[in-house]
PDB file of C-alpha atoms in Angstrom:
ATOM      1  CA  MET A 399       6.317 -17.503 -14.048  1.00  0.00           C
ATOM      2  CA  MET A 400       4.553 -14.636 -16.594  1.00  0.00           C
ATOM      3  CA  ASN A 401       6.963 -13.980 -19.318  1.00  0.00           C
ATOM      4  CA  LYS A 402       6.371 -11.676 -21.624  1.00  0.00           C
ATOM      5  CA  SER A 403       4.778 -13.033 -24.125  1.00  0.00           C
ATOM      6  CA  THR A 404       1.975 -14.144 -21.190  1.00  0.00           C
ATOM      7  CA  PHE A 405       1.191  -9.883 -21.017  1.00  0.00           C
ATOM      8  CA  SER A 406      -1.047  -8.222 -23.402  1.00  0.00           C
ATOM      9  CA  VAL A 407      -2.583  -4.613 -23.490  1.00  0.00           C
ATOM     10  CA  GLU A 408      -6.108  -6.535 -24.121  1.00  0.00           C
ATOM     11  CA  SER A 409      -5.635  -9.278 -21.258  1.00  0.00           C
ATOM     12  CA  CYS A 410      -4.062  -6.640 -18.514  1.00  0.00           C
ATOM     13  CA  ALA A 411      -7.445  -4.299 -19.159  1.00  0.00           C
ATOM     14  CA  ALA A 412     -10.008  -6.780 -18.452  1.00  0.00           C
ATOM     15  CA  TYR A 413      -8.466  -8.561 -15.463  1.00  0.00           C
ATOM     16  CA  TRP A 414      -7.747  -5.217 -13.888  1.00  0.00           C
ATOM     17  CA  MET A 415     -11.458  -4.532 -14.212  1.00  0.00           C
ATOM     18  CA  PHE A 416     -12.432  -8.479 -13.377  1.00  0.00           C
ATOM     19  CA  THR A 417     -10.498  -7.638  -9.961  1.00  0.00           C
ATOM     20  CA  VAL A 418     -11.798  -4.680  -9.127  1.00  0.00           C
ATOM     21  CA  LEU A 419     -15.332  -5.504  -9.721  1.00  0.00           C
ATOM     22  CA  ASP A 420     -14.323  -8.879  -7.538  1.00  0.00           C
ATOM     23  CA  GLU A 421     -12.878  -7.274  -4.889  1.00  0.00           C
ATOM     24  CA  VAL A 422     -15.137  -4.317  -4.504  1.00  0.00           C
ATOM     25  CA  SER A 423     -19.307  -4.294  -2.909  1.00  0.00           C
ATOM     26  CA  GLY A 424     -22.442  -2.270  -2.012  1.00  0.00           C
ATOM     27  CA  PHE A 425     -21.558   1.244  -2.165  1.00  0.00           C
ATOM     28  CA  TYR A 426     -18.308   1.178  -3.462  1.00  0.00           C
ATOM     29  CA  LEU A 427     -19.163  -1.536  -6.495  1.00  0.00           C
ATOM     30  CA  ARG A 428     -20.956   1.098  -7.735  1.00  0.00           C
ATOM     31  CA  LEU A 429     -18.412   3.829  -6.855  1.00  0.00           C
ATOM     32  CA  ALA A 430     -15.496   1.547  -8.081  1.00  0.00           C
ATOM     33  CA  PHE A 431     -17.581   1.101 -11.732  1.00  0.00           C
ATOM     34  CA  ASP A 432     -18.201   4.874 -12.437  1.00  0.00           C
ATOM     35  CA  HIS A 433     -14.572   5.073 -11.943  1.00  0.00           C
ATOM     36  CA  LEU A 434     -13.700   2.571 -13.860  1.00  0.00           C
ATOM     37  CA  LEU A 435     -15.750   4.260 -16.737  1.00  0.00           C
ATOM     38  CA  LYS A 436     -13.945   8.337 -16.282  1.00  0.00           C
ATOM     39  CA  SER A 437     -10.499   7.535 -14.443  1.00  0.00           C
ATOM     40  CA  GLU A 438     -11.786  10.180 -11.357  1.00  0.00           C
ATOM     41  CA  ILE A 439     -10.152  10.614  -8.104  1.00  0.00           C
ATOM     42  CA  THR A 440     -12.773  11.455  -5.183  1.00  0.00           C
ATOM     43  CA  GLU A 441     -12.194  12.237  -1.826  1.00  0.00           C
ATOM     44  CA  GLU A 442     -14.099   8.872  -1.549  1.00  0.00           C
ATOM     45  CA  MET A 443     -12.455   6.403  -3.262  1.00  0.00           C
ATOM     46  CA  PRO A 444      -8.540   6.932  -5.952  1.00  0.00           C
ATOM     47  CA  SER A 445      -9.319   6.094  -9.808  1.00  0.00           C
ATOM     48  CA  PHE A 446      -9.503   2.580 -10.549  1.00  0.00           C
ATOM     49  CA  ALA A 447      -8.659   3.040 -14.025  1.00  0.00           C
ATOM     50  CA  TYR A 448      -5.521   1.035 -15.533  1.00  0.00           C
ATOM     51  CA  VAL A 449      -4.559   2.719 -18.578  1.00  0.00           C
ATOM     52  CA  PRO A 450      -3.487   0.029 -20.110  1.00  0.00           C
ATOM     53  CA  SER A 451      -1.837   2.134 -23.037  1.00  0.00           C
ATOM     54  CA  SER A 452      -0.361   4.568 -21.727  1.00  0.00           C
ATOM     55  CA  PRO A 453       3.163   5.136 -22.110  1.00  0.00           C
ATOM     56  CA  TYR A 454       4.276   6.024 -17.954  1.00  0.00           C
ATOM     57  CA  PRO A 455       5.737   3.541 -15.543  1.00  0.00           C
ATOM     58  CA  LYS A 456       2.931   1.884 -14.010  1.00  0.00           C
ATOM     59  CA  CYS A 457       3.479   1.119 -10.456  1.00  0.00           C
ATOM     60  CA  LEU A 458       1.444  -1.203  -8.075  1.00  0.00           C
ATOM     61  CA  VAL A 459       0.328  -0.906  -4.448  1.00  0.00           C
ATOM     62  CA  LEU A 460      -0.532  -3.069  -2.055  1.00  0.00           C
ATOM     63  CA  GLY A 461      -1.734  -2.660   1.372  1.00  0.00           C
ATOM     64  CA  ASP A 462      -3.799  -1.936   4.329  1.00  0.00           C
ATOM     65  CA  SER A 463      -6.757   0.901   4.920  1.00  0.00           C
ATOM     66  CA  ILE A 464      -3.443   3.221   5.811  1.00  0.00           C
ATOM     67  CA  SER A 465      -1.689   2.624   2.566  1.00  0.00           C
ATOM     68  CA  ARG A 466      -5.294   2.271   0.727  1.00  0.00           C
ATOM     69  CA  GLY A 467      -5.578   6.265   2.669  1.00  0.00           C
ATOM     70  CA  ILE A 468      -2.582   7.571   1.437  1.00  0.00           C
ATOM     71  CA  TRP A 469      -2.718   6.685  -2.625  1.00  0.00           C
ATOM     72  CA  VAL A 470      -5.841   8.628  -2.631  1.00  0.00           C
ATOM     73  CA  GLU A 471      -3.130  11.321  -2.210  1.00  0.00           C
ATOM     74  CA  THR A 472      -0.629   9.642  -3.928  1.00  0.00           C
ATOM     75  CA  GLN A 473      -2.582   9.416  -7.291  1.00  0.00           C
ATOM     76  CA  ARG A 474      -4.029  13.156  -6.874  1.00  0.00           C
ATOM     77  CA  ILE A 475      -1.033  14.502  -6.366  1.00  0.00           C
ATOM     78  CA  ALA A 476       0.627  13.253  -9.006  1.00  0.00           C
ATOM     79  CA  LYS A 477      -1.888  14.293 -11.500  1.00  0.00           C
ATOM     80  CA  ASN A 478      -1.473  17.617 -10.076  1.00  0.00           C
ATOM     81  CA  ASN A 479       2.110  17.702 -10.896  1.00  0.00           C
ATOM     82  CA  SER A 480       1.875  16.491 -13.870  1.00  0.00           C
ATOM     83  CA  LEU A 481       4.259  12.985 -13.054  1.00  0.00           C
ATOM     84  CA  LYS A 482       4.842  10.816 -15.587  1.00  0.00           C
ATOM     85  CA  LEU A 483       3.591   7.446 -13.695  1.00  0.00           C
ATOM     86  CA  SER A 484       0.758   5.570 -13.110  1.00  0.00           C
ATOM     87  CA  VAL A 485      -0.212   4.204  -8.802  1.00  0.00           C
ATOM     88  CA  GLN A 486      -2.372   1.907  -9.251  1.00  0.00           C
ATOM     89  CA  GLY A 487      -3.456  -0.289  -5.982  1.00  0.00           C
ATOM     90  CA  ALA A 488      -5.183  -4.016  -5.500  1.00  0.00           C
ATOM     91  CA  PRO A 489      -8.969  -2.452  -4.673  1.00  0.00           C
ATOM     92  CA  THR A 490      -9.300  -4.055  -1.119  1.00  0.00           C
ATOM     93  CA  ASN A 491      -7.815  -4.144   2.394  1.00  0.00           C
ATOM     94  CA  CYS A 492      -5.004  -6.099   1.564  1.00  0.00           C
ATOM     95  CA  GLY A 493      -4.575  -6.903   5.914  1.00  0.00           C
ATOM     96  CA  GLY A 494      -2.210 -10.044   6.143  1.00  0.00           C
ATOM     97  CA  PHE A 495      -0.129 -12.671   5.244  1.00  0.00           C
ATOM     98  CA  ALA A 496      -3.058 -15.093   4.977  1.00  0.00           C
ATOM     99  CA  ASN A 497      -4.969 -12.743   2.832  1.00  0.00           C
ATOM    100  CA  TYR A 498      -1.622 -12.682   0.503  1.00  0.00           C
ATOM    101  CA  LYS A 499      -1.217 -16.305  -0.090  1.00  0.00           C
ATOM    102  CA  LYS A 500      -5.030 -16.304  -0.503  1.00  0.00           C
ATOM    103  CA  ARG A 501      -5.059 -13.149  -3.342  1.00  0.00           C
ATOM    104  CA  LEU A 502      -2.077 -11.896  -4.435  1.00  0.00           C
ATOM    105  CA  SER A 503      -1.766 -13.443  -8.156  1.00  0.00           C
ATOM    106  CA  HIS A 504      -5.053 -12.075  -8.036  1.00  0.00           C
ATOM    107  CA  TRP A 505      -4.271  -8.428  -7.523  1.00  0.00           C
ATOM    108  CA  LEU A 506      -1.155  -8.703  -9.667  1.00  0.00           C
ATOM    109  CA  GLY A 507      -3.145 -10.377 -12.265  1.00  0.00           C
ATOM    110  CA  THR A 508      -2.099 -10.180 -16.139  1.00  0.00           C
ATOM    111  CA  CYS A 509      -0.325  -6.526 -15.604  1.00  0.00           C
ATOM    112  CA  GLU A 510       3.227  -5.939 -16.229  1.00  0.00           C
ATOM    113  CA  TRP A 511       4.015  -3.320 -13.771  1.00  0.00           C
ATOM    114  CA  ASP A 512       7.239  -1.459 -13.185  1.00  0.00           C
ATOM    115  CA  VAL A 513       6.976  -1.358  -8.994  1.00  0.00           C
ATOM    116  CA  VAL A 514       5.374  -3.072  -6.759  1.00  0.00           C
ATOM    117  CA  GLN A 515       5.344  -1.829  -3.518  1.00  0.00           C
ATOM    118  CA  PHE A 516       3.399  -3.708  -0.546  1.00  0.00           C
ATOM    119  CA  ASN A 517       3.373  -3.524   2.974  1.00  0.00           C
ATOM    120  CA  VAL A 518       2.328  -5.965   5.923  1.00  0.00           C
ATOM    121  CA  GLY A 519       2.939  -5.020   9.367  1.00  0.00           C
ATOM    122  CA  MET A 520      -1.028  -3.913  11.289  1.00  0.00           C
ATOM    123  CA  HIS A 521      -2.456  -6.653  10.471  1.00  0.00           C
ATOM    124  CA  TYR A 522       0.767  -8.693  12.395  1.00  0.00           C
ATOM    125  CA  HIS A 523       0.616  -9.629  15.824  1.00  0.00           C
ATOM    126  CA  SER A 524       2.334 -12.140  16.762  1.00  0.00           C
ATOM    127  CA  LEU A 525       6.158 -12.399  18.318  1.00  0.00           C
ATOM    128  CA  ASN A 526       7.414 -14.689  16.263  1.00  0.00           C
ATOM    129  CA  MET A 527       9.844 -12.323  14.463  1.00  0.00           C
ATOM    130  CA  THR A 528      11.133 -15.085  11.837  1.00  0.00           C
ATOM    131  CA  GLU A 529       8.044 -16.226  10.871  1.00  0.00           C
ATOM    132  CA  TYR A 530       7.442 -12.300  10.067  1.00  0.00           C
ATOM    133  CA  THR A 531      10.602 -12.438   7.909  1.00  0.00           C
ATOM    134  CA  ASP A 532       9.701 -16.225   6.094  1.00  0.00           C
ATOM    135  CA  GLU A 533       5.839 -14.323   5.153  1.00  0.00           C
ATOM    136  CA  LEU A 534       7.823 -11.573   3.844  1.00  0.00           C
ATOM    137  CA  THR A 535      10.085 -13.407   1.691  1.00  0.00           C
ATOM    138  CA  MET A 536       7.301 -15.313   0.509  1.00  0.00           C
ATOM    139  CA  VAL A 537       5.964 -12.466  -0.548  1.00  0.00           C
ATOM    140  CA  VAL A 538       8.848 -11.129  -2.492  1.00  0.00           C
ATOM    141  CA  ASN A 539       9.285 -14.394  -4.404  1.00  0.00           C
ATOM    142  CA  GLU A 540       5.842 -15.160  -5.918  1.00  0.00           C
ATOM    143  CA  ILE A 541       6.177 -10.784  -6.868  1.00  0.00           C
ATOM    144  CA  ARG A 542       9.372 -11.193  -8.277  1.00  0.00           C
ATOM    145  CA  THR A 543       8.123 -14.602 -10.006  1.00  0.00           C
ATOM    146  CA  HIS A 544       5.253 -12.982 -11.658  1.00  0.00           C
ATOM    147  CA  SER A 545       7.025  -9.783 -13.016  1.00  0.00           C
ATOM    148  CA  PRO A 546      11.172 -10.870 -12.419  1.00  0.00           C
ATOM    149  CA  ALA A 547      11.889  -6.718 -13.980  1.00  0.00           C
ATOM    150  CA  ALA A 548       9.449  -4.914 -11.406  1.00  0.00           C
ATOM    151  CA  HIS A 549      11.742  -3.123  -8.869  1.00  0.00           C
ATOM    152  CA  ILE A 550      10.288  -4.250  -5.225  1.00  0.00           C
ATOM    153  CA  ILE A 551       9.647  -1.687  -2.117  1.00  0.00           C
ATOM    154  CA  PHE A 552       8.399  -2.681   0.716  1.00  0.00           C
ATOM    155  CA  ALA A 553       6.694   0.142   3.061  1.00  0.00           C
ATOM    156  CA  LEU A 554       7.261  -0.012   6.806  1.00  0.00           C
ATOM    157  CA  THR A 555       4.741  -0.454   8.933  1.00  0.00           C
ATOM    158  CA  THR A 556       3.687   3.140  10.371  1.00  0.00           C
ATOM    159  CA  PRO A 557       3.255   3.936  13.975  1.00  0.00           C
ATOM    160  CA  SER A 558       0.723   2.621  16.780  1.00  0.00           C
ATOM    161  CA  PRO A 559      -0.539   5.438  18.643  1.00  0.00           C
ATOM    162  CA  PHE A 560       1.831   4.187  21.664  1.00  0.00           C
ATOM    163  CA  ASP A 561       4.602   5.347  19.386  1.00  0.00           C
ATOM    164  CA  SER A 562       4.453   8.955  20.547  1.00  0.00           C
ATOM    165  CA  ASN A 563       3.587  10.651  24.302  1.00  0.00           C
ATOM    166  CA  ALA A 564       1.568  13.006  21.799  1.00  0.00           C
ATOM    167  CA  THR A 565      -1.237  10.278  20.461  1.00  0.00           C
ATOM    168  CA  TRP A 566      -1.113   7.821  23.343  1.00  0.00           C
ATOM    169  CA  PRO A 567      -4.533   6.516  23.972  1.00  0.00           C
ATOM    170  CA  ASN A 568      -6.819   7.016  27.410  1.00  0.00           C
ATOM    171  CA  LYS A 569      -7.527   3.764  28.332  1.00  0.00           C
ATOM    172  CA  GLU A 570     -10.828   4.896  29.835  1.00  0.00           C
ATOM    173  CA  THR A 571     -12.243   6.493  26.549  1.00  0.00           C
ATOM    174  CA  CYS A 572      -9.936   4.669  24.074  1.00  0.00           C
ATOM    175  CA  LYS A 573     -12.388   1.781  22.907  1.00  0.00           C
ATOM    176  CA  ASN A 574      -9.817   0.644  20.866  1.00  0.00           C
ATOM    177  CA  TYR A 575      -6.703   0.538  23.651  1.00  0.00           C
ATOM    178  CA  ASN A 576      -5.957  -2.850  23.753  1.00  0.00           C
ATOM    179  CA  ASN A 577      -6.122  -3.320  20.280  1.00  0.00           C
ATOM    180  CA  PHE A 578      -2.948  -1.289  19.311  1.00  0.00           C
ATOM    181  CA  HIS A 579       0.904  -2.443  18.871  1.00  0.00           C
ATOM    182  CA  LYS A 580       2.462  -1.611  22.480  1.00  0.00           C
ATOM    183  CA  SER A 581       5.756   0.764  22.393  1.00  0.00           C
ATOM    184  CA  GLY A 582       8.030  -0.176  20.648  1.00  0.00           C
ATOM    185  CA  PHE A 583       5.961  -3.495  18.767  1.00  0.00           C
ATOM    186  CA  VAL A 584       6.392  -1.491  15.301  1.00  0.00           C
ATOM    187  CA  GLN A 585       9.951  -0.182  15.304  1.00  0.00           C
ATOM    188  CA  THR A 586      10.656  -4.538  15.584  1.00  0.00           C
ATOM    189  CA  LEU A 587       8.643  -5.257  12.633  1.00  0.00           C
ATOM    190  CA  ASN A 588      10.295  -2.464  10.917  1.00  0.00           C
ATOM    191  CA  ASN A 589      13.787  -3.016  12.458  1.00  0.00           C
ATOM    192  CA  GLU A 590      13.392  -7.659  10.644  1.00  0.00           C
ATOM    193  CA  ALA A 591      11.882  -6.189   8.023  1.00  0.00           C
ATOM    194  CA  SER A 592      14.667  -3.863   6.971  1.00  0.00           C
ATOM    195  CA  VAL A 593      17.648  -6.089   7.299  1.00  0.00           C
ATOM    196  CA  SER A 594      15.635  -9.614   6.160  1.00  0.00           C
ATOM    197  CA  LEU A 595      14.430  -7.776   2.476  1.00  0.00           C
ATOM    198  CA  ARG A 596      17.305  -5.289   1.846  1.00  0.00           C
ATOM    199  CA  LYS A 597      18.984  -8.854   1.362  1.00  0.00           C
ATOM    200  CA  MET A 598      17.030  -9.596  -1.007  1.00  0.00           C
ATOM    201  CA  ASN A 599      17.460  -6.331  -2.886  1.00  0.00           C
ATOM    202  CA  VAL A 600      14.019  -4.735  -1.500  1.00  0.00           C
ATOM    203  CA  THR A 601      14.105  -0.673  -1.424  1.00  0.00           C
ATOM    204  CA  ILE A 602      12.840  -0.055   2.076  1.00  0.00           C
ATOM    205  CA  ASN A 603      10.120   3.208   2.179  1.00  0.00           C
ATOM    206  CA  ASP A 604      10.553   4.504   5.621  1.00  0.00           C
ATOM    207  CA  ARG A 605       7.099   5.717   6.289  1.00  0.00           C
ATOM    208  CA  TYR A 606       7.294   5.387   9.983  1.00  0.00           C
ATOM    209  CA  SER A 607       9.911   7.475  10.176  1.00  0.00           C
ATOM    210  CA  ILE A 608       8.505  10.478   7.974  1.00  0.00           C
ATOM    211  CA  VAL A 609       5.348  10.550   9.996  1.00  0.00           C
ATOM    212  CA  GLN A 610       6.192   9.596  13.912  1.00  0.00           C
ATOM    213  CA  PRO A 611       8.459  13.088  14.789  1.00  0.00           C
ATOM    214  CA  MET A 612       4.713  14.807  13.814  1.00  0.00           C
ATOM    215  CA  LEU A 613       2.341  12.009  14.821  1.00  0.00           C
ATOM    216  CA  GLY A 614       0.493  13.903  17.365  1.00  0.00           C
ATOM    217  CA  HIS A 615      -0.304  16.717  13.970  1.00  0.00           C
ATOM    218  CA  HIS A 616      -1.272  13.763  11.989  1.00  0.00           C
ATOM    219  CA  GLN A 617      -2.739  10.748  13.301  1.00  0.00           C
ATOM    220  CA  ARG A 618      -6.451  10.546  14.691  1.00  0.00           C
ATOM    221  CA  PRO A 619      -6.971  10.241  18.213  1.00  0.00           C
ATOM    222  CA  CYS A 620      -7.195   7.063  19.559  1.00  0.00           C
ATOM    223  CA  ASP A 621      -6.837   5.408  16.009  1.00  0.00           C
ATOM    224  CA  VAL A 622      -3.568   4.063  14.075  1.00  0.00           C
ATOM    225  CA  HIS A 623      -4.904   6.423  10.790  1.00  0.00           C
ATOM    226  CA  TYR A 624      -4.798   9.856   9.519  1.00  0.00           C
ATOM    227  CA  THR A 625      -5.768  12.746   8.441  1.00  0.00           C
ATOM    228  CA  LYS A 626      -5.731  14.433   4.801  1.00  0.00           C
ATOM    229  CA  GLY A 627      -2.484  16.067   5.839  1.00  0.00           C
ATOM    230  CA  GLY A 628      -1.139  13.333   7.197  1.00  0.00           C
ATOM    231  CA  TYR A 629      -1.636  10.865   4.101  1.00  0.00           C
ATOM    232  CA  GLU A 630      -0.336  13.838   1.802  1.00  0.00           C
ATOM    233  CA  LEU A 631       2.970  13.822   3.685  1.00  0.00           C
ATOM    234  CA  MET A 632       2.991   9.933   3.027  1.00  0.00           C
ATOM    235  CA  ALA A 633       1.835   9.829  -0.505  1.00  0.00           C
ATOM    236  CA  MET A 634       4.610  13.029  -0.831  1.00  0.00           C
ATOM    237  CA  HIS A 635       6.980  10.470   0.283  1.00  0.00           C
ATOM    238  CA  ASP A 636       5.721   7.464  -1.525  1.00  0.00           C
ATOM    239  CA  LEU A 637       5.721   9.396  -4.731  1.00  0.00           C
ATOM    240  CA  ASP A 638       9.706  10.534  -4.089  1.00  0.00           C
ATOM    241  CA  ILE A 639      10.640   6.838  -3.916  1.00  0.00           C
ATOM    242  CA  PHE A 640       8.788   5.658  -6.879  1.00  0.00           C
ATOM    243  CA  SER A 641      10.203   9.105  -8.525  1.00  0.00           C
ATOM    244  CA  ASN A 642      13.637   8.302  -7.681  1.00  0.00           C
ATOM    245  CA  ILE A 643      13.583   4.602  -8.916  1.00  0.00           C
ATOM    246  CA  LEU A 644      12.597   4.666 -12.540  1.00  0.00           C
ATOM    247  CA  GLY A 645      14.037   8.281 -13.469  1.00  0.00           C
ATOM    248  CA  VAL A 646      10.805  10.191 -13.117  1.00  0.00           C
ATOM    249  CA  LYS A 647       9.351  14.079 -13.820  1.00  0.00           C
ATOM    250  CA  GLY A 648       6.781  16.022 -14.120  1.00  0.00           C
ATOM    251  CA  GLY A 649       5.457  18.095 -16.893  1.00  0.00           C
ATOM    252  CA  SER A 650       3.114  17.811 -19.914  1.00  0.00           C
TER     253      SER A 650
END
C-alpha cells in the first residue's frame, strides 16, 4: 500500500511525465511532449501536464476512447469556468480488464489522487456477469490500496447504437454492424456494475442516462463515438459529480 510518505511533488511529477511518454507514440508523442511543457488543451488531445504544486483537488480519469473524448471537454470546461480542480487521465485507451491488470499501477503512478474515476464496459463482450463484477472489484481494490482516501467513481458504459431507434445501424451499409453490443446488453452491464459497486461505496456516474435520450443527435452514425456536443454534455455531467464530491466551485 502507498502511504503519505510515498508521495512527493518531485516523484509524482517525474513519474507522471514518464507515464505519458511511455504510453503514447508517433504523432501523439510529439503532441504529448509539447503539452507536458506548455499545458495546452487543443482539439487533438487534452493537456497531459500535471501540476503537482497545485492546491486544487486532483482527479484521475481512466477509460476507453469515449472517456478520452469526454476528458478533453472536461478540461476545457473546467478551465473556462475557473473550476478549482485538476482533471488528468491515463494517456492511453485503457481498454478492457486485461489492460487494467497490466497497467493500472502504472497509471496511478506515485501521485496522490483525490478522485479516481474508471470505466470498463465497451471492451467487455462476455455474457458472464459474475466475471464482470469480480473484475470490477479487482480494480476498485487496487485503487483503494494505492489511494485509500480517494473517492472512487465508476462511469457507466455509454449506449450502443442498438440502444436507440434513432441510431440503429443499417446492416448493409455499416461495416461495424457486428461489432456493437446488441440492444439491452449495455443496460445489463450497467445494472450489474451499479448493484455490485454501490455495495463497495463506489459512486456511480450514469453517463448512459445522460446521453441516451438524445443519442440520435449526439452519436456519430455507425459508431459508438460522439460529436463534440455529445462529449460536452457528458463532460458537464462528469464535472458536476466531481465538484459535488469535492465541494469545488468556480471562481478566481
